[in-house]
Coordinates of C-alpha atoms in Angstrom, one line a residue:
M1 CA 60.5 -0.8 36.4
S2 CA 62.8 2.2 36.4
G3 CA 64.3 4.0 39.4
Y4 CA 66.5 6.8 40.2
G5 CA 70.1 5.9 39.1
S6 CA 73.4 7.5 39.9
I7 CA 74.7 10.2 37.7
V8 CA 77.8 9.1 35.8
G9 CA 80.7 11.5 36.1
R10 CA 80.6 14.8 38.0
T11 CA 77.3 16.5 38.2
T12 CA 75.9 19.5 40.0
M13 CA 73.5 19.1 42.9
N14 CA 70.9 20.9 40.8
L15 CA 71.1 18.3 38.1
N16 CA 70.8 15.5 40.6
S17 CA 67.8 17.2 42.2
N18 CA 66.1 17.7 38.8
A19 CA 66.7 14.0 37.9
L20 CA 65.3 12.9 41.2
R21 CA 62.2 15.1 40.8
Y22 CA 61.6 13.9 37.2
N23 CA 61.7 10.2 38.2
L24 CA 59.5 10.8 41.2
N25 CA 56.9 12.8 39.2
R26 CA 56.8 10.1 36.5
T27 CA 56.3 7.3 39.0
Q28 CA 53.6 9.3 40.8
L29 CA 51.8 10.0 37.6
E30 CA 51.8 6.4 36.6
M31 CA 50.5 5.5 40.1
F32 CA 47.8 8.1 39.7
K33 CA 46.7 6.6 36.4
V34 CA 46.6 3.1 37.8
Q35 CA 44.8 4.4 40.9
Q36 CA 42.2 6.1 38.6
Q37 CA 41.8 2.9 36.6
L38 CA 41.1 1.0 39.8
Q39 CA 38.5 3.6 40.9
T40 CA 36.7 3.9 37.5
N41 CA 37.4 0.3 36.2
Q42 CA 38.3 2.0 32.9
K43 CA 41.6 1.5 31.1
Y44 CA 41.6 4.9 29.4
A45 CA 40.6 8.2 31.0
A46 CA 41.0 10.1 27.7
P47 CA 41.2 9.1 24.0
S48 CA 44.8 10.0 23.9
D49 CA 45.5 7.3 26.6
G50 CA 44.7 4.6 24.0
A51 CA 44.4 6.0 20.6
S52 CA 44.4 2.6 18.9
A53 CA 41.5 1.4 21.1
T54 CA 39.4 4.5 21.0
S55 CA 37.9 3.9 17.6
A56 CA 36.8 0.4 18.6
I57 CA 35.4 1.6 21.9
L58 CA 33.4 4.4 20.2
Q59 CA 32.0 2.0 17.6
L60 CA 31.0 -0.6 20.1
T61 CA 29.5 2.0 22.4
Q62 CA 27.4 3.4 19.6
Q63 CA 26.4 -0.1 18.5
L64 CA 25.3 -1.0 22.1
Q65 CA 23.3 2.2 22.4
A66 CA 21.5 1.4 19.1
R67 CA 21.0 -2.2 20.1
E68 CA 19.4 -1.1 23.3
Q69 CA 16.7 0.7 21.2
W70 CA 16.4 -2.2 18.8
N71 CA 15.8 -4.6 21.7
L72 CA 13.1 -2.3 23.0
N73 CA 11.5 -2.2 19.6
L74 CA 11.7 -6.0 19.3
N75 CA 10.2 -6.4 22.8
E76 CA 7.3 -4.1 21.9
A77 CA 6.8 -5.7 18.5
K78 CA 6.9 -9.2 20.0
S79 CA 4.3 -8.2 22.6
S80 CA 2.1 -6.5 19.9
L81 CA 2.3 -9.5 17.5
D82 CA 1.7 -12.0 20.4
T83 CA -1.5 -10.0 21.3
I84 CA -2.5 -10.0 17.6
D85 CA -2.0 -13.8 17.5
S86 CA -4.0 -14.2 20.7
S87 CA -6.8 -12.0 19.3
L88 CA -7.0 -13.9 16.1
S89 CA -7.1 -17.2 18.0
E90 CA -10.1 -15.9 20.0
I91 CA -11.8 -14.7 16.8
T92 CA -11.3 -18.1 15.2
K93 CA -12.9 -19.9 18.2
T94 CA -15.8 -17.5 18.1
L95 CA -16.3 -18.1 14.4
L96 CA -16.3 -21.8 14.9
E97 CA -19.0 -21.4 17.5
S98 CA -21.0 -19.2 15.1
I99 CA -20.6 -21.8 12.3
S100 CA -21.8 -24.5 14.7
I101 CA -24.9 -22.4 15.6
G102 CA -25.6 -21.8 11.9
S103 CA -25.3 -25.5 11.0
S104 CA -27.5 -26.5 13.9
Q105 CA -30.3 -24.2 12.8
I106 CA -30.6 -25.5 9.2
G107 CA -32.4 -28.7 10.0
T108 CA -36.1 -29.1 10.6
G109 CA -35.6 -29.6 14.3
S110 CA -35.2 -25.8 14.8
T111 CA -38.2 -23.5 15.2
E112 CA -38.7 -19.8 14.6
D113 CA -38.3 -19.1 18.3
T114 CA -35.1 -21.1 18.7
R115 CA -33.6 -19.3 15.6
K116 CA -34.4 -15.9 17.1
D117 CA -32.7 -16.9 20.3
Q118 CA -29.6 -18.1 18.5
A119 CA -29.7 -14.8 16.5
K120 CA -29.2 -13.0 19.8
V121 CA -26.1 -15.2 20.5
I122 CA -24.7 -14.3 17.1
D123 CA -25.2 -10.6 17.9
E124 CA -23.2 -11.0 21.1
Q125 CA -20.5 -12.9 19.3
L126 CA -20.2 -10.1 16.7
K127 CA -19.8 -7.6 19.6
S128 CA -17.1 -9.7 21.2
I129 CA -15.2 -9.8 17.8
L130 CA -15.5 -6.1 17.4
T131 CA -14.0 -5.6 20.9
L132 CA -11.1 -7.8 19.8
V133 CA -10.5 -6.1 16.4
N134 CA -10.5 -2.6 18.1
Q135 CA -8.0 -3.7 20.7
Q136 CA -5.0 -1.5 21.3
Y137 CA -1.5 -2.1 22.6
S138 CA 0.6 0.8 23.9
G139 CA -2.0 3.2 22.4
L140 CA -1.7 1.6 18.9
S141 CA -4.6 -0.1 17.1
L142 CA -3.5 -3.7 16.5
F143 CA -5.6 -4.1 13.4
G144 CA -5.5 -0.5 12.3
G145 CA -2.4 -0.8 10.0
N146 CA -0.5 2.5 9.6
N147 CA -3.6 4.6 10.2
G148 CA -4.8 3.4 13.6
A149 CA -7.3 5.2 15.8
S150 CA -6.3 7.6 18.5
N151 CA -5.8 6.3 22.0
G152 CA -9.0 4.6 23.1
G153 CA -10.5 5.0 19.6
K154 CA -11.9 2.4 17.1
V155 CA -10.8 1.4 13.6
F156 CA -14.0 -0.7 13.1
E157 CA -17.0 1.6 13.8
D158 CA -20.8 1.4 13.5
F159 CA -21.8 3.2 10.3
M160 CA -25.2 3.4 8.5
G161 CA -26.3 0.0 9.9
G162 CA -23.0 -1.6 9.0
I163 CA -19.4 -1.7 10.2
R164 CA -16.9 0.7 8.7
Y165 CA -13.1 0.2 8.6
V166 CA -11.2 3.5 9.0
G167 CA -7.7 2.1 9.4
G168 CA -4.9 1.8 6.9
S169 CA -4.1 -0.9 4.3
D170 CA -0.4 -1.1 5.2
N171 CA 1.1 -2.0 8.5
L172 CA 3.3 0.0 10.9
Q173 CA 6.9 -1.0 10.7
T174 CA 9.9 -0.5 12.9
N175 CA 13.7 -0.8 12.6
F176 CA 15.4 -3.7 14.3
G177 CA 18.9 -3.1 13.0
G178 CA 18.5 -5.4 9.9
I179 CA 18.2 -4.6 6.2
N180 CA 14.4 -4.7 6.2
K181 CA 11.9 -3.2 8.6
Q182 CA 9.4 -5.5 10.4
D183 CA 5.7 -5.1 10.6
F184 CA 4.4 -5.0 14.2
T185 CA 0.7 -4.3 13.5
S186 CA -1.9 -6.0 11.3
N187 CA -4.6 -4.3 9.3
G188 CA -8.3 -4.9 8.6
L189 CA -7.7 -5.6 4.9
D190 CA -5.2 -8.4 5.3
A191 CA -6.8 -9.9 8.4
F192 CA -10.5 -9.5 7.6
G193 CA -10.9 -8.3 4.1
A194 CA -12.4 -5.1 5.4
L195 CA -12.5 -3.3 2.1
S196 CA -14.2 -4.2 -1.2
S197 CA -12.4 -3.2 -4.5
R198 CA -14.9 -5.0 -6.8
I199 CA -15.7 -1.8 -8.8
E200 CA -12.6 -1.6 -10.9
S201 CA -12.8 0.6 -14.0
N202 CA -11.8 -0.9 -17.3
V203 CA -12.2 2.5 -19.0
D204 CA -9.0 4.0 -20.1
L205 CA -9.6 7.8 -19.6
Q206 CA -6.8 8.5 -22.1
I207 CA -5.3 11.4 -20.2
K208 CA -3.9 14.2 -22.5
A209 CA -0.4 15.4 -22.1
T210 CA 0.2 19.1 -21.3
P211 CA 3.3 21.2 -20.7
E212 CA 2.6 20.9 -17.0
T213 CA 2.6 17.1 -17.1
R214 CA 5.3 15.9 -14.8
L215 CA 7.8 13.4 -16.2
E216 CA 7.3 11.2 -13.2
D217 CA 3.6 11.0 -14.2
I218 CA 4.1 9.5 -17.6
E219 CA 4.9 5.8 -18.5
G220 CA 7.1 6.8 -21.4
A221 CA 6.9 5.7 -25.0
D222 CA 8.4 2.3 -24.0
Q223 CA 6.4 2.1 -20.8
L224 CA 9.6 2.0 -18.8
G225 CA 9.3 5.5 -17.2
I226 CA 11.7 8.3 -18.1
R227 CA 15.3 7.6 -17.5
D228 CA 17.5 10.5 -16.6
G229 CA 20.1 11.6 -19.1
G230 CA 20.8 13.9 -22.0
I231 CA 20.0 14.0 -25.7
R232 CA 21.7 15.4 -28.8
V233 CA 20.0 17.9 -31.1
N234 CA 21.3 18.2 -34.6
V235 CA 20.3 21.2 -36.7
N236 CA 21.6 21.2 -40.2
G237 CA 24.7 19.3 -39.2
S238 CA 25.4 21.3 -36.1
E239 CA 25.0 19.2 -33.0
I240 CA 24.3 20.3 -29.4
Y241 CA 24.1 18.2 -26.2
V242 CA 21.0 18.9 -24.1
N243 CA 21.0 17.8 -20.5
L244 CA 17.5 16.8 -19.4
S245 CA 18.4 15.2 -16.0
S246 CA 16.9 18.1 -14.1
A247 CA 13.8 18.5 -16.3
E248 CA 10.6 18.0 -14.3
T249 CA 7.8 18.6 -16.8
M250 CA 7.2 18.1 -20.5
G251 CA 7.3 21.8 -20.8
D252 CA 10.8 21.8 -19.4
V253 CA 11.9 19.4 -22.1
V254 CA 10.3 21.6 -24.8
T255 CA 12.1 24.7 -23.5
R256 CA 15.5 23.1 -23.4
V257 CA 15.3 21.5 -26.8
N258 CA 14.0 24.7 -28.4
D259 CA 16.7 26.7 -26.8
A260 CA 19.2 24.4 -28.4
I261 CA 17.5 24.6 -31.8
N262 CA 17.5 28.4 -31.7
L263 CA 21.1 28.5 -30.5
S264 CA 22.1 26.6 -33.6
A265 CA 19.7 28.2 -36.1
P266 CA 17.1 30.6 -34.9
G267 CA 13.7 29.8 -36.3
A268 CA 14.8 26.4 -37.7
G269 CA 12.0 24.6 -36.0
S270 CA 10.6 23.6 -32.6
L271 CA 9.5 20.8 -30.3
A272 CA 5.9 21.0 -29.0
V273 CA 3.7 19.1 -26.6
T274 CA 0.7 17.2 -28.2
D275 CA -2.2 15.4 -26.5
E276 CA -0.2 12.2 -26.6
G277 CA 3.4 13.3 -26.4
F278 CA 5.7 15.5 -28.5
S279 CA 5.9 16.7 -32.1
L280 CA 9.0 18.0 -33.9
S281 CA 8.7 20.6 -36.6
A282 CA 11.3 21.9 -39.1
T283 CA 10.8 25.0 -41.2
A284 CA 11.6 25.2 -44.8
G285 CA 15.3 24.6 -45.6
N286 CA 16.1 23.1 -42.2
N287 CA 16.7 19.5 -41.0
I288 CA 16.4 18.7 -37.3
T289 CA 17.3 15.3 -35.7
I290 CA 17.0 14.4 -32.0
S291 CA 19.0 11.4 -30.9
E292 CA 20.4 9.6 -27.9
S293 CA 23.5 10.7 -26.2
G294 CA 25.9 7.8 -25.8
G295 CA 24.2 4.8 -24.5
G296 CA 21.3 6.7 -23.0
A297 CA 17.6 6.1 -23.5
T298 CA 16.1 9.4 -22.6
A299 CA 15.1 10.4 -26.1
S300 CA 13.4 7.0 -26.7
D301 CA 11.6 7.2 -23.3
L302 CA 10.2 10.7 -24.2
G303 CA 9.3 9.6 -27.7
I304 CA 11.4 12.4 -29.2
K305 CA 14.0 10.3 -31.1
L306 CA 12.7 12.0 -34.2
T307 CA 13.9 13.5 -37.5
A308 CA 12.0 16.4 -39.1
T309 CA 12.8 17.3 -42.7
P310 CA 12.3 20.8 -44.2
G311 CA 8.7 22.0 -43.9
T312 CA 7.4 18.9 -42.0
T313 CA 6.1 18.0 -38.6
V314 CA 6.5 14.6 -37.2
N315 CA 4.7 13.2 -34.2
G316 CA 6.3 11.0 -31.6
P317 CA 4.7 8.0 -30.0
S318 CA 2.4 8.3 -27.0
V319 CA 4.2 8.8 -23.7
N320 CA 1.1 7.4 -21.9
P321 CA 0.4 10.1 -19.3
K322 CA -1.0 8.7 -16.0
L323 CA -3.9 9.8 -14.0
T324 CA -2.9 11.7 -10.8
P325 CA -4.8 13.7 -8.2
Q326 CA -3.6 16.9 -9.9
T327 CA -4.9 15.9 -13.3
E328 CA -7.3 18.4 -14.8
L329 CA -10.6 17.0 -15.8
S330 CA -10.3 18.9 -19.1
S331 CA -7.3 16.7 -20.0
F332 CA -9.5 13.5 -20.1
G333 CA -9.2 12.2 -23.6
S334 CA -12.4 10.2 -23.4
S335 CA -15.8 11.9 -23.2
V336 CA -17.2 11.9 -19.6
D337 CA -20.6 13.3 -18.5
F338 CA -19.5 15.1 -15.4
A339 CA -22.7 17.2 -15.2
S340 CA -25.1 14.3 -14.4
G341 CA -23.2 12.7 -11.5
L342 CA -23.7 9.4 -9.8
K343 CA -26.6 7.9 -7.8
V344 CA -25.1 5.9 -5.0
T345 CA -27.0 3.7 -2.6
Q346 CA -25.2 2.5 0.5
G347 CA -27.5 0.3 2.7
G348 CA -30.7 2.2 3.0
V349 CA -29.3 5.6 2.1
T350 CA -29.2 7.0 -1.5
K351 CA -27.3 10.1 -2.4
T352 CA -26.4 11.9 -5.6
I353 CA -22.7 12.7 -6.1
D354 CA -22.3 15.8 -8.3
F355 CA -19.0 16.3 -10.1
S356 CA -20.0 19.5 -12.0
S357 CA -17.9 21.7 -9.8
A358 CA -14.8 19.5 -9.9
Q359 CA -11.7 20.8 -11.7
T360 CA -9.2 18.1 -10.9
V361 CA -9.2 14.4 -10.0
E362 CA -8.5 15.4 -6.4
D363 CA -11.7 17.5 -6.4
M364 CA -13.6 14.3 -7.5
M365 CA -12.0 12.3 -4.6
N366 CA -12.9 15.0 -2.1
I367 CA -16.5 15.2 -3.4
V368 CA -16.9 11.4 -2.9
D369 CA -15.4 11.6 0.6
Q370 CA -17.8 14.5 1.5
A371 CA -20.8 12.3 0.5
E372 CA -20.0 10.4 3.7
L373 CA -21.2 7.1 2.3
G374 CA -18.2 5.0 3.3
I375 CA -16.7 4.9 -0.2
K376 CA -13.5 6.2 -1.7
L377 CA -12.5 7.0 -5.2
Q378 CA -9.0 5.9 -6.0
I379 CA -6.7 5.9 -9.0
N380 CA -6.0 2.4 -10.3
E381 CA -2.5 1.0 -10.2
A382 CA -2.1 1.5 -14.0
G383 CA -2.9 5.2 -13.7
T384 CA -5.5 4.9 -16.4
G385 CA -8.8 5.1 -14.5
F386 CA -10.6 4.7 -11.2
N387 CA -11.5 2.1 -8.6
L388 CA -14.3 2.7 -6.1
I389 CA -13.7 1.2 -2.7
S390 CA -16.3 0.4 -0.2
E391 CA -15.3 0.6 3.5
V392 CA -18.5 -0.7 5.0
S393 CA -19.3 -4.3 5.8
G394 CA -22.8 -5.7 6.3
I395 CA -24.7 -3.5 3.9
R396 CA -25.0 -3.4 0.1
L397 CA -23.7 -0.8 -2.3
T398 CA -24.9 0.2 -5.8
V399 CA -23.4 2.8 -8.0
G400 CA -25.5 4.0 -11.0
E401 CA -26.6 6.9 -13.1
N402 CA -28.3 10.1 -12.2
G403 CA -30.0 10.7 -15.5
G404 CA -26.8 10.6 -17.6
T405 CA -23.8 8.4 -18.3
T406 CA -21.3 9.4 -15.6
A407 CA -20.9 6.0 -14.0
H408 CA -20.4 4.2 -17.2
D409 CA -18.2 6.8 -18.7
L410 CA -15.9 6.5 -15.7
G411 CA -16.3 2.7 -15.6
I412 CA -17.4 2.7 -12.0
S413 CA -21.0 1.5 -12.3
S414 CA -21.7 -1.4 -10.0
L415 CA -23.5 -3.1 -12.9
G416 CA -21.9 -2.6 -16.3
D417 CA -20.3 -4.3 -19.3
Q418 CA -17.3 -5.7 -17.3
T419 CA -19.3 -6.8 -14.2
R420 CA -18.5 -10.5 -13.9
L421 CA -21.3 -13.0 -13.7
D422 CA -19.6 -14.7 -10.7
S423 CA -20.1 -11.6 -8.7
F424 CA -23.9 -11.8 -9.0
R425 CA -25.9 -12.9 -6.0
E426 CA -23.1 -12.0 -3.6
G427 CA -20.7 -14.4 -5.2
L428 CA -23.0 -17.3 -6.0
G429 CA -23.0 -16.3 -9.6
V430 CA -25.3 -17.1 -12.5
E431 CA -26.1 -20.8 -13.0
S432 CA -26.9 -22.0 -16.5
V433 CA -27.8 -25.4 -17.9
H434 CA -25.4 -27.2 -20.2
D435 CA -26.2 -27.9 -23.8
K436 CA -29.5 -26.1 -23.6
T437 CA -30.8 -22.5 -23.8
D438 CA -31.4 -20.7 -20.5
F439 CA -34.2 -18.2 -21.2
R440 CA -36.7 -17.0 -23.8
V441 CA -37.4 -13.5 -24.9
T442 CA -40.9 -12.7 -26.3
T443 CA -41.7 -9.4 -28.0
H444 CA -45.1 -7.7 -28.6
D445 CA -45.2 -9.0 -32.2
G446 CA -44.9 -12.6 -31.1
T447 CA -41.3 -13.0 -32.0
T448 CA -39.4 -15.3 -29.6
F449 CA -35.7 -16.2 -29.3
E450 CA -33.8 -18.2 -26.8
V451 CA -30.4 -17.4 -25.3
D452 CA -27.7 -19.7 -23.9
V453 CA -25.4 -18.0 -21.4
T454 CA -23.1 -21.0 -20.8
G455 CA -19.5 -19.8 -20.9
A456 CA -20.4 -16.1 -20.6
N457 CA -18.2 -14.3 -18.1
T458 CA -19.4 -10.7 -18.1
V459 CA -22.6 -8.8 -18.5
K460 CA -21.4 -7.6 -21.9
D461 CA -21.1 -11.3 -22.9
V462 CA -24.7 -11.8 -22.0
I463 CA -25.9 -8.7 -23.8
D464 CA -24.0 -9.7 -26.9
R465 CA -25.6 -13.1 -26.9
I466 CA -29.1 -11.6 -26.5
N467 CA -28.5 -9.2 -29.4
D468 CA -27.1 -12.0 -31.6
A469 CA -30.2 -14.2 -30.8
A470 CA -32.5 -11.2 -31.6
T471 CA -30.8 -10.6 -34.9
T472 CA -31.1 -14.3 -35.8
A473 CA -34.8 -14.1 -35.0
G474 CA -35.2 -11.3 -37.5
L475 CA -35.3 -8.3 -35.2
T476 CA -33.4 -5.2 -35.9
V477 CA -31.3 -4.5 -32.8
G478 CA -31.4 -0.9 -31.9
T479 CA -34.7 -0.4 -33.7
D480 CA -37.1 -3.2 -33.0
F481 CA -35.3 -4.4 -29.9
S482 CA -32.6 -2.9 -27.7
V483 CA -30.6 -3.7 -24.5
G484 CA -28.8 -1.0 -22.5
Y485 CA -28.4 0.3 -19.0
A486 CA -30.7 2.3 -16.8
S487 CA -30.2 6.1 -16.9
D488 CA -31.5 6.3 -13.4
G489 CA -29.9 4.1 -10.8
T490 CA -28.7 0.6 -11.9
G491 CA -30.1 -2.2 -14.0
I492 CA -30.2 -3.5 -17.5
T493 CA -33.0 -2.0 -19.6
F494 CA -34.8 -3.9 -22.3
S495 CA -36.9 -2.1 -25.0
D496 CA -39.4 -3.6 -27.4
N497 CA -40.6 -1.3 -30.2
T498 CA -42.6 -3.9 -32.1
T499 CA -46.4 -3.9 -32.1
G500 CA -48.7 -6.7 -31.3
T501 CA -50.7 -8.3 -28.5
S502 CA -48.1 -10.5 -27.0
D503 CA -46.6 -9.7 -23.6
F504 CA -43.0 -8.4 -23.7
Q505 CA -41.2 -10.8 -21.3
I506 CA -38.1 -12.8 -20.4
E507 CA -38.7 -16.2 -18.8
N508 CA -36.5 -19.1 -17.7
I509 CA -36.7 -22.3 -19.7
N510 CA -35.2 -25.8 -19.6
E511 CA -35.2 -25.6 -15.8
S512 CA -32.5 -22.9 -15.9
Q513 CA -32.5 -20.1 -13.3
A514 CA -30.1 -17.9 -15.3
A515 CA -32.7 -15.2 -16.1
E516 CA -33.7 -15.0 -12.4
H517 CA -30.1 -14.9 -11.3
L518 CA -29.4 -12.1 -13.7
G519 CA -32.5 -10.2 -12.5
I520 CA -34.0 -10.1 -16.0
A521 CA -36.9 -12.6 -15.5
K522 CA -39.8 -10.1 -15.9
N523 CA -43.1 -9.7 -17.7
A524 CA -43.6 -6.1 -18.9
G525 CA -47.0 -6.9 -20.3
A526 CA -48.1 -4.3 -22.8
T527 CA -45.5 -1.8 -21.9
N528 CA -42.5 -1.3 -24.1
S529 CA -39.6 -1.5 -21.7
F530 CA -38.5 -2.7 -18.3
T531 CA -35.4 -2.6 -16.1
S532 CA -33.8 -5.6 -14.5
D533 CA -33.2 -6.0 -10.8
D534 CA -29.7 -5.3 -9.7
N535 CA -28.4 -8.7 -8.6
A536 CA -24.8 -7.5 -8.7
K537 CA -24.8 -5.3 -5.6
V538 CA -21.4 -4.7 -4.0
V539 CA -20.9 -6.3 -0.6
V540 CA -17.7 -6.5 1.4
Q541 CA -17.4 -10.2 2.0
N542 CA -15.9 -10.6 5.5
I543 CA -16.7 -12.0 8.9
F544 CA -18.7 -8.9 9.9
T545 CA -21.0 -9.1 6.8
N546 CA -21.4 -12.9 7.2
L547 CA -22.2 -12.7 10.9
M548 CA -24.7 -9.9 10.3
D549 CA -26.3 -11.9 7.5
L550 CA -26.5 -15.0 9.7
S551 CA -28.1 -13.0 12.4
A552 CA -30.6 -11.5 10.0
A553 CA -31.5 -14.9 8.5
L554 CA -32.0 -16.4 11.9
Y555 CA -34.4 -13.5 12.9
K556 CA -36.3 -14.0 9.6
N557 CA -36.4 -17.8 10.0
D558 CA -34.8 -17.9 6.5
V559 CA -33.2 -21.4 6.1
S560 CA -31.6 -20.7 2.8
G561 CA -30.1 -17.5 4.2
I562 CA -28.8 -19.3 7.2
T563 CA -27.2 -21.9 5.0
F564 CA -25.6 -19.3 2.7
A565 CA -24.3 -17.2 5.6
T566 CA -22.9 -20.3 7.4
D567 CA -21.1 -21.4 4.3
K568 CA -19.6 -18.0 3.8
L569 CA -18.5 -18.0 7.5
E570 CA -16.6 -21.2 6.9
D571 CA -14.7 -19.5 4.1
R572 CA -14.0 -16.4 6.2
N573 CA -12.7 -18.6 9.1
K574 CA -10.2 -20.1 6.8
E575 CA -9.0 -16.6 5.9
V576 CA -8.7 -15.6 9.5
I577 CA -6.7 -18.8 10.2
L578 CA -4.3 -17.8 7.3
A579 CA -4.0 -14.3 8.8
R580 CA -3.2 -15.8 12.1
A581 CA -0.6 -18.1 10.6
A582 CA 1.1 -15.1 8.9
S583 CA 1.0 -13.2 12.3
S584 CA 2.5 -16.2 14.0
V585 CA 5.3 -16.3 11.5
D586 CA 6.0 -12.6 12.1
A587 CA 5.9 -13.1 15.9
N588 CA 8.3 -16.1 15.7
R589 CA 10.6 -14.1 13.4
V590 CA 10.7 -11.3 15.9
A591 CA 11.3 -13.6 18.9
L592 CA 14.3 -15.2 17.1
Q593 CA 15.6 -11.8 16.1
L594 CA 15.3 -10.7 19.7
E595 CA 17.1 -13.8 20.9
R596 CA 19.9 -13.2 18.4
S597 CA 20.1 -9.5 19.3
L598 CA 20.4 -10.3 23.0
E599 CA 23.2 -12.7 22.2
L600 CA 25.0 -10.1 20.1
E601 CA 24.5 -7.6 22.9
T602 CA 26.2 -9.9 25.4
S603 CA 29.1 -10.5 22.9
E604 CA 29.5 -6.8 22.2
K605 CA 29.5 -5.9 25.9
S606 CA 32.1 -8.6 26.5
M607 CA 34.3 -7.2 23.7
L608 CA 33.9 -3.7 25.0
S609 CA 34.8 -4.8 28.5
L610 CA 37.9 -6.5 27.2
I611 CA 39.0 -3.4 25.4
Q612 CA 37.8 -0.7 27.8
E613 CA 37.8 -2.1 31.3
V614 CA 40.8 -2.7 33.4
D615 CA 42.1 -6.1 34.7
T616 CA 41.9 -5.5 38.4
T617 CA 44.6 -8.1 39.4
E618 CA 47.0 -6.7 36.8
A619 CA 46.4 -3.2 37.9
I620 CA 46.9 -3.9 41.6
T621 CA 50.2 -5.7 40.8
Q622 CA 51.3 -2.8 38.7
F623 CA 50.4 -0.4 41.5
Q624 CA 52.4 -2.3 44.1
M625 CA 55.4 -2.4 41.8
L626 CA 55.1 1.4 41.3
Q627 CA 55.0 1.8 45.1
V628 CA 58.2 -0.2 45.4
Q629 CA 59.7 1.9 42.6
L630 CA 58.7 5.1 44.3
Q631 CA 60.1 3.9 47.7
A632 CA 63.4 2.9 46.0
S633 CA 63.7 6.2 44.2
L634 CA 63.1 8.1 47.4
Q635 CA 65.7 6.1 49.3
L636 CA 68.4 6.4 46.6
G637 CA 67.7 10.0 46.1
A638 CA 68.0 10.7 49.8
Q639 CA 71.3 8.9 49.9
N640 CA 72.7 10.8 47.0
M641 CA 71.5 14.2 48.3
Q642 CA 73.5 13.7 51.5
N643 CA 76.8 13.4 49.6
S644 CA 79.2 16.4 49.7
L645 CA 82.6 17.3 48.2
M646 CA 84.2 15.7 51.1
N647 CA 82.7 12.3 50.2
F648 CA 84.5 12.4 46.9
L649 CA 87.9 13.6 48.4
R650 CA 88.2 10.6 50.8

């Protein structure tokens, strides 16, 4: 504590007055600051009052503001996930009741009337589940993923006699202050298998490269993508560095390389885009080499690490262009019959999808959407072909031909070479007998041959075995006997061009049911051809389909159908239980994160209080000391101001 002291030596009254005023002002200013601290409970009124503490205060304040939002997000996410968990719990209970009903109606003790009564119960259970899966929290669809319905809307809706899922396949996420974001919704795909992706094309459409092909849309010669960097172009010993980091298309690469070639030796050669990648040409008397720059890999990725000698053209490896929505149909390397189109049956509705007006892949996707059949055409993950997705549960989908070969050319026929036998009969598959043949084929001329399908995995495997057996029996495949696919709709077609009085037929033998399961057990009589039934229809296997199937089987008094649907429901219930477990894990994770965040918030507030807020006891003590200091200064100043010359002459 400082006060007003006496002035050593002789001073003027003016100097004494100024010294007194300075000390009084300083003390009063300090008193004002302490008084302000007591009023605001803050140590610092301005950043300059505590420069060293200001940075920490600002950082902690910003952290607390962000944490407040994170905690709000965590609370909302926890409530959302808890509601999802509760809904899945209710759905599981309902499914167990449905399974119990189905099991009780399989025995002989049930009558047609009791089964019809129980079918009505199943219908009500389906309605209750639909209410749960369309539930919203804070205006967001809990099972709509990242594409939920509008407030009050539905993500599972009635459609063409089935149930269509219109939500997203990814979940909504939010930031909680951690490294990774956290899901706070579920989606119909993860929770209920709301979509079917069974129709996956195995046809590589062999997309052609063009100057407009974007570098991000090619796999690269090494299938590692295109790494940014530069290359070196050597023309007759003169080398130029070419930076390709900002090149966006294959045409950009060509332009920059050719500019470098012409800069070194005009007309010496050129780089060009081919259907598969690039080609490098050198004119007579010129040598051109393209190589990496330093340790780069750009030339290798682009397939242009090439050397062209005088008068030659050398082709680089394929850069594997990928299918994109912007891909022109004219750039398909494989032949596709776009003119005929598809014949698609969804439930009881059949429509023709005509691609003749399409110019790009996106046009094709839009045409499929506009058919309003609850299907979507998507590019597969490899970027080589298509997948056809069904969004509708409870009804069956077939995709076939409309007089041409469009479906098979695109690889999206629901019954084709790569259709797996275990997908027949809605997942029951094709059963064969071991160590024996499964069915017999008889042609008009009396020729017979037997076929064993044990070990066959796809329809093509079966067709190959039929053709091999026909050849062994002395028939000329393609002339006397042939197997193919229907040109109208779906099915396997069998043709018999032999002559005779025998019926053309395929029949099960050795107690096998393989021919019936394949849909080919038929007797064409005297006709020369027949088409199999389509036993490989696409169905979205989920709780909605199985509940609808159980209800239908109960109404029809179909015991085998009741058994099948009940067994499927048991599988679906396990999937819902797993979905609930995943949701519970997320909910627990969020709850723990919220608990930790609240603890951190308390710690941060305590730290901020320690740095920013005033110690009241200390401030009051300081204020009292300043009051004493002020009083002492006033008393001493008053005493000194009363002195005169006479006081010093005594």
